[in-house]
Short mmCIF file of C-alpha atoms in Angstrom, two decimals:
data_model
loop_
_atom_site.label_atom_id
_atom_site.label_comp_id
_atom_site.label_asym_id
_atom_site.label_seq_id
_atom_site.Cartn_x
_atom_site.Cartn_y
_atom_site.Cartn_z
CA MET A 264 26.36 -24.81 -45.14
CA LYS A 265 26.99 -27.58 -42.17
CA LEU A 266 23.86 -29.49 -43.44
CA VAL A 267 25.28 -29.83 -46.81
CA SER A 268 28.60 -31.27 -45.77
CA LEU A 269 27.10 -33.80 -43.60
CA TYR A 270 24.78 -34.71 -46.58
CA VAL A 271 27.72 -35.24 -48.75
CA LEU A 272 29.19 -37.37 -46.08
CA TYR A 273 25.98 -39.49 -45.73
CA ILE A 274 25.68 -40.12 -49.66
CA PHE A 275 29.44 -40.93 -49.73
CA SER A 276 29.21 -43.69 -47.06
CA GLY A 277 26.31 -45.23 -48.85
CA ILE A 278 28.27 -45.38 -52.18
CA LEU A 279 31.22 -46.55 -50.37
CA ILE A 280 29.35 -49.26 -48.44
CA TYR A 281 27.66 -50.38 -51.93
CA PHE A 282 31.03 -50.77 -53.76
CA PHE A 283 33.12 -52.07 -50.64
CA GLY A 284 30.60 -53.06 -48.03
CA PRO A 285 29.88 -56.47 -46.78
CA MET A 286 26.97 -57.10 -49.09
CA GLU A 287 28.10 -58.64 -52.35
CA TYR A 288 25.88 -57.48 -55.08
CA ALA A 289 26.15 -59.03 -58.60
CA ASP A 290 28.14 -57.37 -61.17
CA HIS A 291 25.87 -55.46 -63.30
CA ASN A 292 27.10 -52.12 -65.15
CA LYS A 293 29.05 -51.13 -62.13
CA LEU A 294 31.12 -48.49 -63.83
CA LEU A 295 27.89 -47.07 -65.44
CA THR A 296 25.96 -47.12 -62.33
CA PHE A 297 28.89 -45.29 -60.57
CA PHE A 298 28.79 -42.27 -62.98
CA TYR A 299 25.22 -42.16 -63.24
CA ILE A 300 24.53 -41.83 -59.50
CA LEU A 301 27.68 -39.41 -59.26
CA ASN A 302 25.90 -37.21 -61.92
CA CYS A 303 22.71 -37.26 -59.98
CA TYR A 304 24.39 -36.07 -56.91
CA LEU A 305 26.42 -33.50 -58.32
CA LEU A 306 23.63 -31.89 -60.03
CA LEU A 307 21.53 -31.95 -56.94
CA PHE A 308 24.53 -30.35 -55.08
CA PHE A 309 24.81 -28.02 -58.08
CA GLY A 310 21.06 -27.06 -57.40
CA PHE A 311 22.11 -26.41 -53.91
CA PHE A 312 24.68 -23.90 -54.80
CA VAL A 313 22.63 -22.13 -57.54
CA GLY A 314 19.59 -21.78 -55.02
CA SER A 315 21.85 -20.21 -52.62
CA LYS A 316 23.61 -17.78 -54.97
CA SER A 317 21.34 -16.80 -57.54
CA PHE A 318 17.81 -17.40 -56.00
CA HIS A 319 16.58 -14.55 -53.67
CA LEU A 320 13.62 -13.97 -51.46
CA ASN A 321 11.64 -10.82 -51.72
CA ILE A 322 9.27 -10.65 -48.71
CA SER A 323 7.25 -7.72 -47.78
CA LYS A 324 6.76 -6.50 -44.21
CA LYS A 325 3.24 -7.97 -44.39
CA GLU A 326 4.19 -11.39 -45.79
CA GLY A 327 7.12 -11.65 -43.43
CA ARG A 328 5.47 -10.90 -40.23
CA HIS A 329 5.13 -13.85 -38.04
CA ALA A 330 2.26 -14.91 -36.01
CA SER A 331 2.10 -13.99 -32.51
CA PRO A 332 3.40 -16.43 -29.86
CA SER A 333 -0.19 -16.95 -28.59
CA LYS A 334 -1.53 -17.80 -32.01
CA GLU A 335 1.41 -20.16 -32.63
CA LEU A 336 0.47 -21.58 -29.07
CA LYS A 337 -3.22 -22.19 -30.14
CA LEU A 338 -2.07 -23.70 -33.49
CA PHE A 339 0.41 -26.01 -31.58
CA LEU A 340 -2.36 -27.41 -29.29
CA PHE A 341 -4.85 -27.92 -31.91
CA SER A 342 -2.45 -29.74 -34.15
CA SER A 343 -1.24 -31.67 -31.18
CA VAL A 344 -4.75 -32.86 -30.06
CA ILE A 345 -5.42 -34.03 -33.71
CA THR A 346 -2.12 -35.95 -33.90
CA ILE A 347 -2.44 -37.39 -30.37
CA PHE A 348 -5.84 -38.47 -31.47
CA PHE A 349 -4.79 -40.21 -34.67
CA ASN A 350 -1.95 -41.68 -33.03
CA SER A 351 -3.96 -43.16 -29.96
CA TYR A 352 -6.22 -44.85 -32.73
CA VAL A 353 -3.42 -46.36 -34.62
CA ILE A 354 -1.74 -47.66 -31.48
CA TYR A 355 -5.07 -49.20 -30.26
CA ASP A 356 -5.72 -50.89 -33.45
CA LEU A 357 -2.31 -52.29 -34.18
CA TYR A 358 -2.09 -53.43 -30.28
CA GLN A 359 -5.58 -55.27 -30.68
CA ASN A 360 -4.14 -56.78 -34.13
CA ILE A 361 -1.01 -58.20 -32.25
CA LEU A 362 -3.28 -59.73 -29.40
CA ASN A 363 -5.51 -61.17 -31.70
CA SER A 364 -2.79 -62.81 -33.83
CA GLY A 365 -1.84 -64.88 -30.58
CA LEU A 366 1.87 -63.57 -30.66
CA ASP A 367 3.41 -64.54 -27.24
CA LYS A 368 5.87 -62.05 -27.40
CA PHE A 369 6.53 -58.57 -28.93
CA GLY A 370 9.57 -58.90 -31.10
CA ALA A 371 10.07 -56.24 -33.85
CA GLY A 372 10.70 -58.85 -36.38
CA ALA A 373 7.44 -60.97 -35.62
CA ILE A 374 5.40 -57.51 -35.42
CA TYR A 375 6.79 -56.25 -38.69
CA TYR A 376 5.79 -59.22 -40.83
CA LEU A 377 2.47 -59.58 -38.98
CA ASN A 378 1.72 -56.00 -40.11
CA LEU A 379 3.33 -56.71 -43.66
CA ASN A 380 0.98 -59.64 -44.17
CA SER A 381 -2.39 -58.18 -42.63
CA GLU A 382 -2.39 -54.55 -44.48
CA LYS A 383 -5.83 -53.46 -44.48
CA GLU A 384 -7.75 -50.12 -45.74
CA THR A 385 -9.45 -48.49 -42.67
CA GLY A 386 -11.47 -46.22 -44.84
CA ILE A 387 -12.49 -42.63 -43.81
CA ILE A 388 -9.69 -42.85 -40.93
CA THR A 389 -6.84 -43.57 -43.24
CA MET A 390 -8.34 -40.73 -45.54
CA LEU A 391 -8.70 -38.28 -42.49
CA MET A 392 -5.20 -39.27 -41.22
CA THR A 393 -3.67 -38.49 -44.55
CA LEU A 394 -5.67 -35.14 -44.70
CA PHE A 395 -4.58 -33.89 -41.25
CA SER A 396 -0.93 -35.34 -41.33
CA PRO A 397 0.73 -32.05 -42.10
CA LEU A 398 -0.67 -31.14 -38.51
CA SER A 399 1.77 -33.82 -37.13
CA PHE A 400 4.73 -32.19 -38.55
CA ILE A 401 3.63 -28.76 -37.66
CA SER A 402 3.05 -29.72 -34.10
CA ILE A 403 6.33 -30.91 -33.11
CA ASN A 404 7.92 -28.23 -34.90
CA ILE A 405 5.79 -25.29 -33.11
CA GLY A 406 6.88 -27.38 -29.83
CA VAL A 407 10.45 -27.10 -30.61
CA LYS A 408 10.06 -23.56 -31.40
CA LEU A 409 8.21 -22.47 -28.44
CA TYR A 410 9.78 -25.06 -25.91
CA ARG A 411 11.80 -22.42 -23.85
CA SER A 412 8.44 -20.56 -23.30
CA LEU A 413 6.03 -23.48 -22.90
CA LYS A 414 4.48 -24.07 -19.69
CA PHE A 415 4.92 -27.55 -17.96
CA ASN A 416 1.34 -28.94 -19.12
CA HIS A 417 1.89 -27.90 -22.67
CA LYS A 418 5.59 -29.53 -22.72
CA LEU A 419 3.91 -32.43 -21.58
CA VAL A 420 1.50 -32.26 -24.73
CA LEU A 421 4.61 -32.12 -26.80
CA TYR A 422 6.06 -35.26 -25.00
CA PHE A 423 2.67 -37.05 -25.74
CA VAL A 424 2.77 -35.85 -29.46
CA VAL A 425 6.73 -37.50 -29.98
CA ILE A 426 6.02 -40.54 -27.77
CA SER A 427 2.61 -41.49 -29.61
CA SER A 428 4.20 -40.67 -32.71
CA LEU A 429 7.00 -43.07 -32.25
CA LEU A 430 4.73 -45.83 -30.66
CA SER A 431 2.49 -45.86 -33.78
CA TYR A 432 5.49 -46.93 -35.82
CA LEU A 433 7.42 -49.15 -33.41
CA LEU A 434 4.25 -51.40 -33.07
CA LYS A 435 4.51 -51.78 -36.71
CA GLY A 436 8.00 -53.05 -36.44
CA THR A 437 9.19 -50.44 -38.80
CA ASN A 438 11.96 -47.69 -38.25
CA PHE A 439 10.64 -45.33 -40.84
CA GLY A 440 8.50 -43.29 -38.19
CA ILE A 441 11.61 -42.95 -36.10
CA PHE A 442 13.33 -41.29 -38.91
CA ILE A 443 10.51 -38.88 -39.40
CA VAL A 444 10.21 -37.72 -35.68
CA VAL A 445 14.02 -37.51 -35.07
CA ILE A 446 14.82 -35.52 -38.41
CA ASN A 447 11.88 -33.15 -37.76
CA ILE A 448 13.09 -32.52 -34.16
CA LEU A 449 16.52 -32.31 -35.28
CA ILE A 450 15.91 -29.89 -38.21
CA SER A 451 13.43 -27.66 -36.21
CA SER A 452 16.09 -27.29 -33.35
CA TYR A 453 18.87 -26.47 -35.87
CA ILE A 454 16.91 -23.75 -37.63
CA TYR A 455 15.37 -22.30 -34.44
CA SER A 456 18.70 -22.43 -32.27
CA SER A 457 20.88 -20.70 -34.80
CA GLY A 458 22.41 -17.96 -33.32
CA VAL A 459 21.63 -19.17 -29.62
CA LYS A 460 24.12 -20.59 -27.78
CA ILE A 461 23.50 -24.14 -26.86
CA SER A 462 24.48 -25.05 -22.97
CA LYS A 463 26.86 -27.67 -22.30
CA LEU A 464 24.07 -29.72 -20.63
CA LYS A 465 22.06 -29.57 -23.86
CA SER A 466 24.97 -30.62 -25.78
CA LEU A 467 25.62 -33.70 -23.34
CA LEU A 468 21.83 -34.65 -23.77
CA ILE A 469 22.01 -34.66 -27.65
CA ALA A 470 25.44 -36.54 -27.45
CA LEU A 471 23.32 -39.15 -25.08
CA LEU A 472 20.19 -39.21 -27.25
CA LEU A 473 21.85 -40.12 -30.55
CA PRO A 474 23.60 -43.21 -29.53
CA MET A 475 20.24 -44.40 -28.00
CA PHE A 476 18.47 -43.74 -31.28
CA VAL A 477 21.18 -45.81 -33.02
CA SER A 478 20.70 -48.42 -30.37
CA LEU A 479 17.24 -48.52 -30.91
CA PHE A 480 17.54 -48.50 -34.54
CA LEU A 481 20.01 -51.51 -34.56
CA TYR A 482 17.87 -53.51 -31.78
CA ASN A 483 14.90 -53.14 -34.37
CA LEU A 484 16.96 -54.65 -37.30
CA GLY A 485 18.48 -57.39 -35.21
CA SER A 486 14.85 -58.25 -33.71
CA ARG A 487 13.64 -58.57 -37.46
CA LEU A 488 16.61 -60.80 -38.44
CA ASN A 489 16.29 -62.92 -35.31
CA ILE A 490 19.68 -64.85 -35.97
CA ASP A 491 23.04 -64.86 -33.82
CA TYR A 492 25.39 -66.07 -36.66
CA ILE A 493 26.46 -64.72 -40.02
CA PRO A 494 24.16 -66.12 -42.90
CA SER A 495 25.32 -66.57 -46.40
CA THR A 496 22.72 -64.30 -47.89
CA ILE A 497 20.13 -61.60 -46.46
CA ALA A 498 17.13 -60.93 -48.71
CA GLY A 499 18.69 -62.72 -51.64
CA VAL A 500 21.99 -60.84 -51.38
CA GLU A 501 25.42 -62.84 -50.92
CA ILE A 502 27.37 -61.80 -47.54
CA ASN A 503 31.32 -61.68 -47.62
CA ARG A 504 31.43 -63.60 -44.26
CA ASP A 505 35.34 -62.55 -44.50
CA HIS A 506 34.58 -58.88 -44.25
CA PHE A 507 36.56 -56.54 -41.61
CA ILE A 508 33.27 -55.63 -40.03
CA PHE A 509 32.63 -59.30 -38.65
CA ASN A 510 36.12 -59.45 -37.31
CA ILE A 511 35.94 -56.16 -35.18
CA LEU A 512 32.40 -56.44 -33.92
CA PRO A 513 30.23 -59.19 -32.57
CA VAL A 514 27.61 -60.66 -34.61
CA GLN A 515 24.80 -59.07 -32.46
CA LEU A 516 26.19 -55.65 -33.88
CA SER A 517 27.86 -56.42 -36.87
CA LEU A 518 24.92 -58.16 -38.72
CA PRO A 519 22.53 -55.33 -37.75
CA ALA A 520 25.26 -52.85 -38.78
CA SER A 521 25.62 -54.37 -42.36
CA VAL A 522 21.97 -54.48 -43.02
CA ALA A 523 21.55 -51.03 -41.81
CA GLY A 524 24.46 -49.80 -44.17
CA SER A 525 22.50 -51.76 -46.92
CA TYR A 526 19.54 -49.50 -46.27
CA ILE A 527 21.62 -46.58 -47.91
CA SER A 528 23.26 -48.56 -50.42
CA GLN A 529 21.19 -51.50 -51.73
CA GLY A 530 19.29 -49.17 -53.83
CA TYR A 531 22.21 -48.48 -56.09
CA TYR A 532 21.90 -52.26 -57.24
CA ALA A 533 18.49 -51.40 -58.70
CA VAL A 534 19.99 -48.63 -60.55
CA SER A 535 22.64 -51.06 -62.23
CA LEU A 536 19.79 -53.23 -63.27
CA MET A 537 17.73 -50.56 -64.66
CA PHE A 538 20.06 -50.16 -67.65
CA ASN A 539 19.43 -53.58 -68.50
CA TYR A 540 15.63 -52.83 -69.53
CA ASN A 541 13.69 -50.91 -72.01
CA PHE A 542 11.77 -47.69 -70.99
CA ASP A 543 8.28 -47.44 -71.16
CA SER A 544 6.86 -44.24 -69.68
CA THR A 545 4.17 -44.32 -66.85
CA LEU A 546 3.18 -40.67 -67.96
CA GLY A 547 4.13 -38.83 -64.68
CA PHE A 548 2.22 -41.46 -62.55
CA GLY A 549 5.09 -44.14 -61.70
CA SER A 550 7.32 -42.21 -59.50
CA GLY A 551 6.02 -43.87 -56.43
CA TYR A 552 3.68 -46.51 -54.82
CA PHE A 553 1.13 -44.01 -53.57
CA LEU A 554 0.97 -42.15 -57.10
CA LEU A 555 0.67 -45.38 -58.86
CA GLY A 556 -1.81 -46.78 -56.96
CA LYS A 557 -4.13 -43.89 -56.94
CA PHE A 558 -3.73 -43.07 -60.76
CA SER A 559 -4.13 -46.70 -61.63
CA ASN A 560 -7.46 -46.82 -59.84
CA ILE A 561 -8.63 -43.47 -61.31
CA LEU A 562 -7.61 -44.38 -65.09
CA GLY A 563 -8.39 -48.17 -64.94
CA ASP A 564 -4.89 -48.91 -66.15
CA ASP A 565 -2.40 -50.77 -64.15
CA PHE A 566 0.68 -48.43 -64.61
CA PHE A 567 3.07 -50.41 -62.44
CA LYS A 568 3.66 -53.03 -65.47
CA TYR A 569 5.39 -50.34 -67.21
CA THR A 570 7.74 -49.54 -64.31
CA TYR A 571 11.47 -50.56 -64.06
CA GLN A 572 10.26 -52.14 -60.63
CA TYR A 573 8.08 -54.50 -62.16
CA LYS A 574 10.64 -55.56 -64.91
CA MET A 575 13.27 -56.45 -62.59
CA ASP A 576 11.15 -57.97 -59.96
CA GLU A 577 12.51 -61.54 -60.63
CA LEU A 578 16.06 -60.19 -59.91
CA TRP A 579 15.26 -57.37 -57.41
CA ALA A 580 11.94 -57.76 -55.51
CA TYR A 581 9.95 -54.46 -55.55
CA ARG A 582 8.04 -55.04 -52.34
CA THR A 583 11.18 -55.93 -50.00
CA GLN A 584 14.14 -54.28 -51.79
CA TRP A 585 15.19 -50.54 -52.14
CA HIS A 586 15.17 -49.10 -55.56
CA THR A 587 16.56 -45.44 -55.03
CA ALA A 588 14.32 -42.35 -55.81
CA PHE A 589 16.39 -42.37 -59.15
CA VAL A 590 14.95 -45.64 -60.47
CA TRP A 591 11.43 -44.51 -59.31
CA LEU A 592 11.82 -41.06 -61.11
CA SER A 593 12.98 -42.87 -64.28
CA ASN A 594 9.82 -44.30 -64.81
CA ASP A 595 8.21 -41.34 -65.86
CA PHE A 596 10.41 -39.94 -68.43
CA GLY A 597 13.68 -41.84 -68.52
CA TYR A 598 16.71 -42.13 -66.33
CA TYR A 599 18.39 -39.03 -68.01
CA SER A 600 15.30 -36.98 -66.88
CA VAL A 601 16.48 -37.47 -63.40
CA PHE A 602 19.56 -35.26 -63.89
CA ILE A 603 16.86 -32.17 -64.41
CA LEU A 604 14.84 -33.21 -61.41
CA CYS A 605 17.96 -33.45 -59.07
CA PHE A 606 18.92 -30.11 -59.97
CA ILE A 607 15.60 -28.43 -59.68
CA PHE A 608 14.96 -30.09 -56.34
CA GLY A 609 18.53 -29.15 -55.10
CA VAL A 610 17.26 -25.30 -55.95
CA LEU A 611 14.15 -25.73 -54.17
CA SER A 612 15.86 -27.43 -51.26
CA SER A 613 18.38 -24.36 -50.94
CA VAL A 614 15.80 -21.64 -51.31
CA VAL A 615 13.43 -23.22 -48.72
CA TYR A 616 16.43 -23.57 -46.20
CA LYS A 617 17.42 -20.02 -47.06
CA ASP A 618 13.77 -18.94 -45.93
CA ALA A 619 13.62 -20.94 -42.82
CA LYS A 620 17.11 -19.89 -41.72
CA ARG A 621 16.71 -16.10 -42.25
CA ASN A 622 12.92 -15.77 -41.09
CA LYS A 623 12.37 -18.95 -38.98
CA GLY A 624 8.70 -19.12 -40.00
CA ILE A 625 6.79 -22.08 -39.17
CA VAL A 626 5.84 -23.01 -42.77
CA SER A 627 9.23 -22.88 -44.25
CA THR A 628 10.70 -24.49 -41.43
CA THR A 629 8.58 -27.34 -41.38
CA LEU A 630 8.87 -27.83 -45.20
CA PHE A 631 12.46 -28.01 -44.99
CA ALA A 632 12.20 -30.56 -42.46
CA VAL A 633 10.13 -32.55 -45.00
CA ILE A 634 12.49 -31.99 -47.73
CA SER A 635 15.42 -33.28 -45.41
CA ILE A 636 13.42 -36.36 -44.91
CA ILE A 637 12.96 -36.95 -48.90
CA LEU A 638 16.72 -36.21 -49.38
CA VAL A 639 17.77 -38.59 -46.60
CA PHE A 640 15.58 -41.26 -48.27
CA ILE A 641 16.71 -40.61 -51.99
CA PRO A 642 19.25 -43.78 -51.68
CA ALA A 643 16.31 -45.86 -50.82
CA ASN A 644 13.05 -44.56 -51.95
CA ASN A 645 11.03 -41.82 -53.51
CA ILE A 646 9.39 -41.23 -50.27
CA LEU A 647 7.76 -38.15 -51.77
CA MET A 648 5.44 -40.14 -53.93
CA SER A 649 5.22 -43.36 -51.97
CA ASN A 650 4.13 -42.25 -48.58
CA PRO A 651 0.62 -40.46 -48.45
CA PHE A 652 1.53 -38.56 -45.29
CA ILE A 653 4.79 -37.09 -46.78
CA PHE A 654 2.98 -36.49 -49.97
CA MET A 655 -0.01 -34.46 -48.39
CA THR A 656 2.42 -32.65 -46.07
CA PHE A 657 4.91 -31.82 -48.68
CA TYR A 658 2.50 -30.41 -51.06
CA SER A 659 0.30 -28.46 -48.74
CA LEU A 660 3.04 -26.56 -47.01
CA PHE A 661 4.86 -26.06 -50.57
CA ILE A 662 1.77 -24.46 -51.86
CA ILE A 663 1.27 -22.34 -48.60
CA TRP A 664 4.92 -21.36 -48.86
CA ILE A 665 4.94 -20.38 -52.77
CA LEU A 666 1.85 -18.64 -52.22
CA ARG A 667 3.46 -16.46 -49.34
CA THR A 668 6.93 -16.06 -50.69
CA LYS A 669 8.29 -14.19 -53.66
CA VAL A 670 11.15 -15.70 -55.21
CA TYR A 671 13.12 -13.98 -57.88
CA ILE A 672 16.46 -14.96 -59.73
CA LYS A 673 19.50 -12.59 -59.70
CA CYS A 674 22.28 -13.42 -61.90
#
């Protein structure tokens, strides 16, 4: 599976950056940390293998039948209108917030900290955005699937969905939304284009778009840092100024690249700290910010005080540093339980991928795109239980998929 090979390379790069990159983390349980994260990933990959070999799909003709193109087009237009409406609201609200703050220039860094310091609840709008969040994923997915047959005005609708989605996150000064949109497009394109010969022009277009995406990502980071020299520390982590990356690249590139590398590596430092603290179970409610906040309010108990993030906050700030999905999942039933969860999620990922690849259904393909986002963010965060949009999208699609798909084990 090509995707697994790419993911292995991605994970290996993060581990390599953590141990040998320009960010010099304090020496806490490094050997134990290495073997722990190695076991987590090995079990995840073993789950991929078991899911691809031992779990099979049994879809009847009725269950496997796809919706007609006309019905898919109607769903695309409906979901696109809803998505554009909410994105427009977010863009307008953020733009007004920026104007009211008196910012004289639109730097990603200034905007990011402005929104970080002025987070507010928007009541019914926030709840509706969360409830309808699966439609934003579905609209892009169907748009990619039907792209060849879409009329010009329908293609414009798809462009508006993508652009408004990107703007709604760029105005927050965060790169998170860029990853969501780009990964959704890439995974959908990969699934639907399998078996279809890609022209040289499209290959060239993809080759040009990827550097543009990387450049935009690095620009946002550079703007947020807002410095043109190599500092001694970034976010409390010491920088090795003699590292080779600073000798081969200018500061404007090497510094954002180093910080970008820390996105997929710094969470492992939280893993190394985790072993220094006693375990207090959060009873299944502590695996992400979203879940913690909701159940703490419902049950009247602050579950956050039992988490590893709370305990290590003086050494590794929970609001500004990454902790990996492994630390978040460990809050519930201990760090050894993560081994089982990695294996199960690996199996699920493989089975959903198999269904999407074989049947090219909207639900399975969109669900696999969301799973891909979760997998990409494992080195940084448990995005599934921390982001309400990912949470709602994953579980709503998963319930629909599991009800429509019969999976059986064949040893």
